[in-house]
XYZ file of C-alpha atoms in Angstrom:
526
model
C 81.704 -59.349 150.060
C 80.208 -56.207 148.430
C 77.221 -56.205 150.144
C 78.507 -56.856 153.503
C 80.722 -53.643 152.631
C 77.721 -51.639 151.702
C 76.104 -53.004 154.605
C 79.340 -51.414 156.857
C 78.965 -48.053 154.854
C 75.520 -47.920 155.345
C 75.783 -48.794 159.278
C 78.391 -45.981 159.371
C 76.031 -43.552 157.330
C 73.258 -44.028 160.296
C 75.578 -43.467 162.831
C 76.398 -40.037 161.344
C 72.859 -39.095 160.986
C 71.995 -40.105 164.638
C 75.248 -38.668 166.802
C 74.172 -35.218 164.798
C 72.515 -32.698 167.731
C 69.114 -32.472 167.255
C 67.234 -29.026 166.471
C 66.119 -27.142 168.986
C 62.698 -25.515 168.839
C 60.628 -23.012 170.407
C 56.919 -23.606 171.625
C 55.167 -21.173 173.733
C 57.550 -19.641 176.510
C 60.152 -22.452 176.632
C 62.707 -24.123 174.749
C 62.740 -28.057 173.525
C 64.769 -30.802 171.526
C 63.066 -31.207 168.536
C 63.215 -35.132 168.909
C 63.085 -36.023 172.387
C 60.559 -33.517 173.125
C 62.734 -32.815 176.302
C 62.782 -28.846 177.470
C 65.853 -27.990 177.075
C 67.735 -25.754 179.340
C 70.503 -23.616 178.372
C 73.792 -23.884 180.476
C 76.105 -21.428 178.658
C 78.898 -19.295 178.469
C 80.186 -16.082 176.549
C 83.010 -17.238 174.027
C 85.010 -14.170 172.946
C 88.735 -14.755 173.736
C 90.370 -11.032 172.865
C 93.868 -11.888 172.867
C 94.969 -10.781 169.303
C 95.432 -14.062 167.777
C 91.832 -14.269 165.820
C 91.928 -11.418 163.208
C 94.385 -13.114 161.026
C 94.470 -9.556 158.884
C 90.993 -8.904 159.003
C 90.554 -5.686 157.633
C 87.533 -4.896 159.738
C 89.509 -5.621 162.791
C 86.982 -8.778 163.471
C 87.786 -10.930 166.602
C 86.632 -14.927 165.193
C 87.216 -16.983 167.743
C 85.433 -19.382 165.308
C 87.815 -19.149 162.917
C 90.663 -20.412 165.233
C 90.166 -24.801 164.907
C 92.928 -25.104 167.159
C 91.661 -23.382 170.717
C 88.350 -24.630 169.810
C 88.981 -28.088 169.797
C 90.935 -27.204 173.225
C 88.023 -24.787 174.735
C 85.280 -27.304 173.508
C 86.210 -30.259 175.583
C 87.061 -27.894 178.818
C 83.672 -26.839 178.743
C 82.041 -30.273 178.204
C 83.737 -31.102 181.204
C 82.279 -27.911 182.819
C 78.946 -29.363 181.575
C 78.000 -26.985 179.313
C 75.862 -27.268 176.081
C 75.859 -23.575 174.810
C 78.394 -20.695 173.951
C 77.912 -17.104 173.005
C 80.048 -15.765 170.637
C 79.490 -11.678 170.016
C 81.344 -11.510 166.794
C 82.479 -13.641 163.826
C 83.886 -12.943 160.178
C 81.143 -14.792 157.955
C 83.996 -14.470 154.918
C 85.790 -16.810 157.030
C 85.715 -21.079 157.363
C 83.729 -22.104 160.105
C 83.203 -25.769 159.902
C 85.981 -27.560 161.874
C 85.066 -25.421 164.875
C 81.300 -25.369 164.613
C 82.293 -29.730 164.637
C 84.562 -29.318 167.884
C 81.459 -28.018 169.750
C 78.866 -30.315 168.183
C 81.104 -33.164 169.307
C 80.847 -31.628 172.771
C 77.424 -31.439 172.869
C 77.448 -27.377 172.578
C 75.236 -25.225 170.409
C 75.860 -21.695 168.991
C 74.129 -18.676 170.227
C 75.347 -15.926 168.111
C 75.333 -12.225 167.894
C 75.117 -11.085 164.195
C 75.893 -7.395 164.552
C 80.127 -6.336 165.180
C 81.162 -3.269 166.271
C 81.345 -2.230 162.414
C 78.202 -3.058 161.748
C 75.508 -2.303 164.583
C 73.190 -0.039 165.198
C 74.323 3.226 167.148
C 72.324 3.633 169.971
C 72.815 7.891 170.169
C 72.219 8.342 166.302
C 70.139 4.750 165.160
C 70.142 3.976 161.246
C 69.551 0.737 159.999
C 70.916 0.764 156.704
C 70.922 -1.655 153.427
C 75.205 -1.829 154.628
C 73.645 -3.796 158.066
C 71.503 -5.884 156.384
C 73.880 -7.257 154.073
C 76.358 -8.048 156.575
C 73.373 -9.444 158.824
C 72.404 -11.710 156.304
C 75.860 -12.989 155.523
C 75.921 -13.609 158.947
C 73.087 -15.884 158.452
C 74.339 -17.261 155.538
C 77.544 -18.696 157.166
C 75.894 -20.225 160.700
C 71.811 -21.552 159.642
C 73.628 -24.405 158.058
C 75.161 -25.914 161.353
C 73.215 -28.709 162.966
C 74.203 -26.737 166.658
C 73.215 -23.782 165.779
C 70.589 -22.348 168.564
C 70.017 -18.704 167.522
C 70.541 -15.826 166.361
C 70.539 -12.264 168.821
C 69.674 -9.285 167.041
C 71.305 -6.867 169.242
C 72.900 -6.223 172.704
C 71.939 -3.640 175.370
C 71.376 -1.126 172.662
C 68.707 0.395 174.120
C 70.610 0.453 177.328
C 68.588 3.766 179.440
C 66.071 6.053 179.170
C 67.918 8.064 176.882
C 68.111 6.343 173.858
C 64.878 3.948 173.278
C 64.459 5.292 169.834
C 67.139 2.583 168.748
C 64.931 -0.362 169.749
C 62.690 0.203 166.774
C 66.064 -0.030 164.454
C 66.906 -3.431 166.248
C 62.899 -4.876 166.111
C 63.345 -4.047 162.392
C 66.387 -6.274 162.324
C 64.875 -8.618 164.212
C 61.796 -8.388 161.903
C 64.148 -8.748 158.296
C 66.301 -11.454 159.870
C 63.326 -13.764 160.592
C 61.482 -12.958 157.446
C 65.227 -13.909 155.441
C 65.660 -17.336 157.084
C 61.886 -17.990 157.195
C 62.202 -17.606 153.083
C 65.556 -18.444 151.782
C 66.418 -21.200 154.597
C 64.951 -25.184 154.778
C 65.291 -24.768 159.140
C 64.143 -22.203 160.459
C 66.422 -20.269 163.236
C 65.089 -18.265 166.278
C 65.942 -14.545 166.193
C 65.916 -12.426 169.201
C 66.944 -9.571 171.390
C 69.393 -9.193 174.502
C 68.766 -6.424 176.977
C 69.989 -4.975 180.531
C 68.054 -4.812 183.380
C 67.996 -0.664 183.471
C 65.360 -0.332 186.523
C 63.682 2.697 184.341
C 62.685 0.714 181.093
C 62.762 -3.254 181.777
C 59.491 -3.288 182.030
C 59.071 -1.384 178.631
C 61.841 -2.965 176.619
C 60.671 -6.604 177.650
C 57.116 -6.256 176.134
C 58.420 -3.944 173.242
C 60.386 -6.888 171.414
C 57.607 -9.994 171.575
C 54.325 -7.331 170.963
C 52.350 -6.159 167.864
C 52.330 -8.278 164.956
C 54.050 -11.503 165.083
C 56.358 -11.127 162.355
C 58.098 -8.020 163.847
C 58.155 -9.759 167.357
C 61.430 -11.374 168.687
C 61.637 -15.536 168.802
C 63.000 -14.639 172.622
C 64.406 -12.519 174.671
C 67.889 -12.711 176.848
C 68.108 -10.752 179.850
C 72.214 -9.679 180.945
C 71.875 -9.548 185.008
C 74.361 -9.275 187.557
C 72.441 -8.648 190.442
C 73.368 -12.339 192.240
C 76.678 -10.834 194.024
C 78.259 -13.360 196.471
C 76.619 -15.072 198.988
C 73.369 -13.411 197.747
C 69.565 -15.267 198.033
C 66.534 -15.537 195.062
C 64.846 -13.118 197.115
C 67.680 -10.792 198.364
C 69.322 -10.515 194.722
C 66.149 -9.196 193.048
C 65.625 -12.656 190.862
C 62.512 -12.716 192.811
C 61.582 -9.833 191.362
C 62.342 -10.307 187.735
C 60.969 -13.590 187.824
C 57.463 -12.562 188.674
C 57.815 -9.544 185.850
C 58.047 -12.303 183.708
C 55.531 -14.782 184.705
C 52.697 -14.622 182.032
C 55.654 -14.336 179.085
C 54.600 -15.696 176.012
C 58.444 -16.082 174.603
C 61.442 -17.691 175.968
C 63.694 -15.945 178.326
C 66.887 -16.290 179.558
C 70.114 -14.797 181.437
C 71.712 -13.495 178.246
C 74.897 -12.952 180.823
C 75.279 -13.218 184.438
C 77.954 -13.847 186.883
C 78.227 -10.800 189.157
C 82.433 -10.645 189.951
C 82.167 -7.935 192.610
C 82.773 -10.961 195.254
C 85.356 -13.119 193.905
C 86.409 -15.411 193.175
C 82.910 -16.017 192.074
C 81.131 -19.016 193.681
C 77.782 -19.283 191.655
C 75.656 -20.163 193.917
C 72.786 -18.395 191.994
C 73.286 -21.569 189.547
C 70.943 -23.394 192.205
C 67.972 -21.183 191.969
C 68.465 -20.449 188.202
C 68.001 -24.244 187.015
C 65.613 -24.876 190.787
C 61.690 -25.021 191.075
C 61.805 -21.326 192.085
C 62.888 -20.633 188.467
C 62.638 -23.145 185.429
C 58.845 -22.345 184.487
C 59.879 -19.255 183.646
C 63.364 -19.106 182.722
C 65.218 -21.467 180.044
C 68.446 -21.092 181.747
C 71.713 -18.515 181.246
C 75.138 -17.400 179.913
C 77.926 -17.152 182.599
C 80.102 -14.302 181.206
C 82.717 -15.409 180.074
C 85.167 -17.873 178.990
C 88.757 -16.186 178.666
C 89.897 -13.783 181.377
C 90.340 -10.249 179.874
C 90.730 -6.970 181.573
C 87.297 -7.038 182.962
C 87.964 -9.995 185.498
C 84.688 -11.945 184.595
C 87.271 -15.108 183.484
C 86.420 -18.757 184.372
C 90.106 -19.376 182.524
C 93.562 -17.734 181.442
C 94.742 -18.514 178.628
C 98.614 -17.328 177.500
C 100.313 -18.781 174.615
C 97.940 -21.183 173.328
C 98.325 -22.843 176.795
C 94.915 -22.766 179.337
C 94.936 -22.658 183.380
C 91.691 -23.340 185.258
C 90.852 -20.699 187.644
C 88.956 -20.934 190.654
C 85.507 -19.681 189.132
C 85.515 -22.925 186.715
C 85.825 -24.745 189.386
C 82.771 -23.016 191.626
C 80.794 -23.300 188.442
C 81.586 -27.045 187.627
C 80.562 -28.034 191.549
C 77.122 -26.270 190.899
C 76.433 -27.591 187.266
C 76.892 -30.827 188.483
C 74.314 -30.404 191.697
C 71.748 -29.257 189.102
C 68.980 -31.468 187.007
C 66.510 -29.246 186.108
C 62.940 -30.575 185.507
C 61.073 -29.518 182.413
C 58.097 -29.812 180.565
C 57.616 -32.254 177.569
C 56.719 -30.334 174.283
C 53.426 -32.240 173.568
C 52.246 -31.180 177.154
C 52.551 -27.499 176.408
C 49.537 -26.021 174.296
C 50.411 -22.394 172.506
C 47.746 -20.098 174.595
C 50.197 -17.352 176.192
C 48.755 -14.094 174.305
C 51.665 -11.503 173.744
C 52.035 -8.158 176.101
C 50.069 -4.969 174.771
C 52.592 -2.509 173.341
C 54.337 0.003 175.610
C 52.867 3.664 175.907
C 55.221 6.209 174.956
C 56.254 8.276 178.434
C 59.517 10.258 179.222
C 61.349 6.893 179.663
C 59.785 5.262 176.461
C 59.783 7.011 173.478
C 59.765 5.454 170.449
C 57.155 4.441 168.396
C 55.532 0.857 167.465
C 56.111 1.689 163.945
C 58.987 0.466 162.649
C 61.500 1.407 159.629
C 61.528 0.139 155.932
C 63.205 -3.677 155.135
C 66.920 -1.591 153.385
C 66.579 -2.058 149.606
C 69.943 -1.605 147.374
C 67.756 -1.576 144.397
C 65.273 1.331 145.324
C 69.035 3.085 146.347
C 70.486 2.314 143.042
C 67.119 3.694 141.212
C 66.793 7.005 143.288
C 70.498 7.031 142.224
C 69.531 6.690 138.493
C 66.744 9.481 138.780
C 69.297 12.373 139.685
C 71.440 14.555 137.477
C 73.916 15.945 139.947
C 75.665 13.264 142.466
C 78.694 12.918 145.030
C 81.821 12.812 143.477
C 84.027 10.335 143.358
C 86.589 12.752 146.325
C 83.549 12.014 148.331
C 83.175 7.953 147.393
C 87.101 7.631 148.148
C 86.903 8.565 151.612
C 86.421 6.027 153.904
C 83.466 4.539 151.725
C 81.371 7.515 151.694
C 80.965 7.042 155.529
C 83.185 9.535 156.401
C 82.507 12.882 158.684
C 82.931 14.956 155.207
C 79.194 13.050 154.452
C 77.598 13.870 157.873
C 79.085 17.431 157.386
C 77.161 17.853 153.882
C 74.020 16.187 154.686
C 73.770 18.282 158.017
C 74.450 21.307 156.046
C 72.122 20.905 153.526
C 69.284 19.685 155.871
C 69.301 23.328 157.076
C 68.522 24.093 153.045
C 66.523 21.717 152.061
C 63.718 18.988 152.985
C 65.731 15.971 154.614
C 62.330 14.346 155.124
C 63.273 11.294 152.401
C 66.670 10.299 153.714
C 65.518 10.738 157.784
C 63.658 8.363 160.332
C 61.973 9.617 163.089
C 61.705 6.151 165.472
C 59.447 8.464 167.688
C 56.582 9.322 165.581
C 57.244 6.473 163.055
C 58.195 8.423 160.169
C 60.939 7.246 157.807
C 61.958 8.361 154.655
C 61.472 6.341 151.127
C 65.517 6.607 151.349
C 66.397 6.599 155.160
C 68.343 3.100 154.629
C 70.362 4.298 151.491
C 74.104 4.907 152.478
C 75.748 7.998 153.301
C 77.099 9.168 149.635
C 73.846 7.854 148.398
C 72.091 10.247 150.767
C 74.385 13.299 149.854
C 73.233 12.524 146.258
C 69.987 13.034 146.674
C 70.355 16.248 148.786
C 72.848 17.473 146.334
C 70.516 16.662 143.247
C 67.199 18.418 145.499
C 69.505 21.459 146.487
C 70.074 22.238 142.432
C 66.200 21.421 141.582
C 65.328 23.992 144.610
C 67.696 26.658 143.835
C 68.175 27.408 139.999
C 71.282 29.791 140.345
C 73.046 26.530 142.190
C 75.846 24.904 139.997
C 76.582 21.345 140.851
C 80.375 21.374 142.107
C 79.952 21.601 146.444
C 83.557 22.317 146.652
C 84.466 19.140 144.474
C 82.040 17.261 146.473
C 79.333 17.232 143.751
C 79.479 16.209 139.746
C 77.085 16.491 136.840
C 75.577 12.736 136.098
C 73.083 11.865 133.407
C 70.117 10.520 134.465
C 68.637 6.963 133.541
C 65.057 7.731 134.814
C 62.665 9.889 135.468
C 59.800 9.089 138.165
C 61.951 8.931 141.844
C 58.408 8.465 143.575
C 58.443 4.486 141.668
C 62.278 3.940 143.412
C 60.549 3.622 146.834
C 58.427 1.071 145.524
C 61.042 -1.330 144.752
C 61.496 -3.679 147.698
C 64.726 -5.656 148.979
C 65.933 -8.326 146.800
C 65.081 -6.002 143.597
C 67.540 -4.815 141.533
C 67.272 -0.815 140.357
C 64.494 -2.034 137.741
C 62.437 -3.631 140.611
C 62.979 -7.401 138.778
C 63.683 -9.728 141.826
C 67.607 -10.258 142.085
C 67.614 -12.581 144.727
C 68.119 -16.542 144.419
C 65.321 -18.141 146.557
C 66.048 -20.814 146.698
C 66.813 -23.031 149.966
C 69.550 -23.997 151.384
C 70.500 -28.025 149.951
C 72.456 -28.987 153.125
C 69.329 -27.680 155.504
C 67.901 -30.463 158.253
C 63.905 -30.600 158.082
C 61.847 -27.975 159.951
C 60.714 -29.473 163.319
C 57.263 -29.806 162.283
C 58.194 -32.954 160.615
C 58.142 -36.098 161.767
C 61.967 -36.924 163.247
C 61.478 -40.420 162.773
C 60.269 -40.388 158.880
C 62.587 -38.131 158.305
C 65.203 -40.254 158.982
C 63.613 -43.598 157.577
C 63.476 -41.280 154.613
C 67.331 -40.501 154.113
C 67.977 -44.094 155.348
C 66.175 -45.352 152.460
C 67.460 -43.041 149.952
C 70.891 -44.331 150.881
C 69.960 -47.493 150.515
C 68.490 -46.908 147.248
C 71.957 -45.507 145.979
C 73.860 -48.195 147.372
C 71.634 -51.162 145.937
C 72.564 -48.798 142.780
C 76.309 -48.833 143.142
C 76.047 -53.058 143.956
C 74.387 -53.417 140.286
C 76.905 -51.977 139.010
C 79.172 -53.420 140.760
C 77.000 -56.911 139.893
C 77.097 -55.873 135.855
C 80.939 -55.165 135.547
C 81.825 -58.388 137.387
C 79.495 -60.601 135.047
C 81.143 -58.669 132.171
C 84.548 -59.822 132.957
């Protein structure tokens, strides 16, 4: 009897292991399951209810729909029934418990597309930083979601490079992109795409497509999402200008897909672009797209309302569930693909494109916390106690002494590709140094700033060693991280799907035979 009851536990173990989604991978320019070898398509939508109910306190003000089990489980099955396997979310709380929502949309058969940066923490597209205060929240980010069986990828930023105006930012995001790949590819068992979503500004598409995926491929992006709404009504592939974008990206060596879409200025919105997006015209080049969005909010892009916990279909989800269902779209298998695409030469710098290929530092608390220890006159603690040291009373000081001083070691310049040894320190840690290089510079100075600035004793002596201390090293440049991976992680998809499971069938097996000895032993005792 205690065998045939291992025998059930065991059956029920496989089970598990089988109904879990399988990883999805990247080779060449498309998208694939892992263990089918299918191409896999993505048929999503943007997942970022704003009604109030997901902040539960958050002091950062952070929107989780993630966090909330019980309009997950709800949302999940509605769009199953849609027939949809993905959902963008634009914003979580990694603090927070993700687990019984992350299982509502495995059950479905949906996968998570994520954005890691919040309106807190992003990159500011007029003045760009990326700071070490971004990539520790990034990498919490990571943290919470690599561990999910569904989890697709990650997207490194949104539209923020978003005209010809401000293209300096996209070498903050690429560096991102760069430290975000590097983090999972060394901490984490299964590795996670990381990429880049863009709009389709006519003046720098071309520019900002082949900026992400060129140059060396560490620093290049794992794909790249495109937000187009140029399919309005009754429109045509030809007519709408997906023609057009198609051919620009013919010869793309990454993935690509319709980040968003779902132009409302004809509504309610049939989706008839659905046809061509997942037709013949379309599939060799693009891996599918994102209808925006789920919930209807102010901006009337809705495919439901929902009021009081309590959902009503509206006439959009039902346009878009009559064309999912008239679409099959016909991939490639993964062992008929060879890796031969050759990324896109670099962009030249013109009036529309300026920034550089050179991109900033990986952020390092520990070279921070060492310039820190070099200097004998600091921000005070009036300065630390406002708003985190973030405040305009920083910006005021730095920009005041930058007309005094050399600002070159706290500054980045994305369109020359200069950055300081300090440019990713935070604000007060910034206003330290200029404080401390103000003094040294002008002997008759006295370290007060209006109460800004104290007298500190310093630790060390040699600030040129500080910049030498990379992330993950604490202030004496000993590594402070913990490397190592991630116990829960599935194996990368370079190995074998079918040993791998044999394997952790047999290692079950091996436990229970274990627990029936014992079992065997204590019975013969008696």
């Amino acid at each position: 009897m205690q065998i045939a009851s291992l025998g059930i536990i065991c059956l029920i173990y496989a089970a598990t292991v089988v109904n879990a989604l399988h990883p999805i991978v990247i080779k060449d320019n498309k998208f694939f399951d892992s263990v089918t070898k299918n191409e896999f398509f993505i048929k999503g939508v943007a997942y970022q209810p704003r009604d109030g109910h997901t902040t539960d306190g958050n002091k950062d003000g952070i929107a989780d729909p993630l966090a909330d089990t019980t309009a997950c489980a709800r949302d999940a099955q509605l769009m199953q029934k849609l027939g949809l396997n993905v959902v963008r979310v634009y914003e979580v709380d990694p603090s927070k418990n993700h687990d019984q929502c992350m299982k509502s949309f495995a059950d479905a058969g949906l996968y998570l597309l994520l954005d890691i940066a919040t309106p807190k923490f992003s990159i500011n597209r007029k003045t760009p930083e990326y700071d070490t205060r971004l990539y520790n929240a990034y990498r919490k980010t990571v943290d919470a979601f690599t561990k999910y069986d569904n989890m697709l990828a990650f997207i490194a930023g949104n539209e923020v490079t978003n005209d010809k105006t401000n293209t300096l930012a996209s070498a903050y995001v690429k560096a991102a992109v760069r430290d975000m790949k590097n983090y999972i590819k060394t901490t984490k068992k299964n590795y996670i795409p990381v990429g880049y979503a863009s709009n389709d500004d006519e003046f720098i598409r071309d520019a900002i497509k082949d900026y992400f995926v060129c140059g060396d491929e560490d620093e290049q992006a794992d794909f790249f999402g495109v937000n187009m709404y140029e399919w309005c009504g009754d429109s045509t592939f030809e007519k709408s200008g997906y023609a057009d974008r198609t051919k620009e990206f013919a010869n793309y060596h990454r993935p690509v897909f319709l980040s968003e879409y779902g132009c409302n200025l004809v509504t309610p919105r049939e989706f008839t672009d659905v046809e061509a997006l997942y037709g013949p015209q379309m599939t060799d080049v693009w891996s599918g797209g994102v209808v925006y969005e789920w919930s209807q909010e102010n901006n009337n892009y809705g495919l439901v309302k929902i009021q009081d916990g309590k959902v009503e279909l509206m006439e959009d989800y039902n346009y878009l569930q009559k064309e999912l269902a008239k679409v099959n779209p016909k991939g490639v298998n993964m062992d008929a693909v060879s890796e031969n695409r050759q990324g896109p030469q670099c962009p030249d710098q013109t009036e529309n494109w300026k920034v550089s290929t050179k991109l900033p530092p990986t952020p390092s608390d520990g070279a921070c916390s060492c310039m820190l220890d070099t200097l004998s006159c600091t921000a005070s603690d009036q300065v630390s106690n406002t708003m985190s040291g973030n405040s305009s009373t920083v910006g005021d000081q730095i920009d005041m002494l930058c007309g005094l001083v050399s600002c070159d070691e706290i500054s980045g310049d994305a369109e020359n590709g200069r950055y300081g040894s300090f440019s990713y320190c935070s604000g007060t840690e910034k206003l330290s140094y200029l404080y401390n290089l103000y003094i040294q510079e002008h002997k008759d100075g006295k370290c007060e700033f209006d109460g800004n600035a104290q007298i500190t004793t310093p630790k060390r002596k040699d600030v040129k060693q500080c910049a030498n201390i990379k992330t993950n090293m604490d202030s004496s440049g000993k590594d402070s991280s913990d490397q190592s991976s991630d116990s829960w992680a599935q194996p990368s998809y370079s190995t074998n799907p079918f040993i791998s499971f044999t394997l952790l069938m047999l290692g079950a097996l091996v436990n229970l035979v274990k627990l029936n000895s014992v079992f065997i032993r204590k019975q013969v005792k008696r």
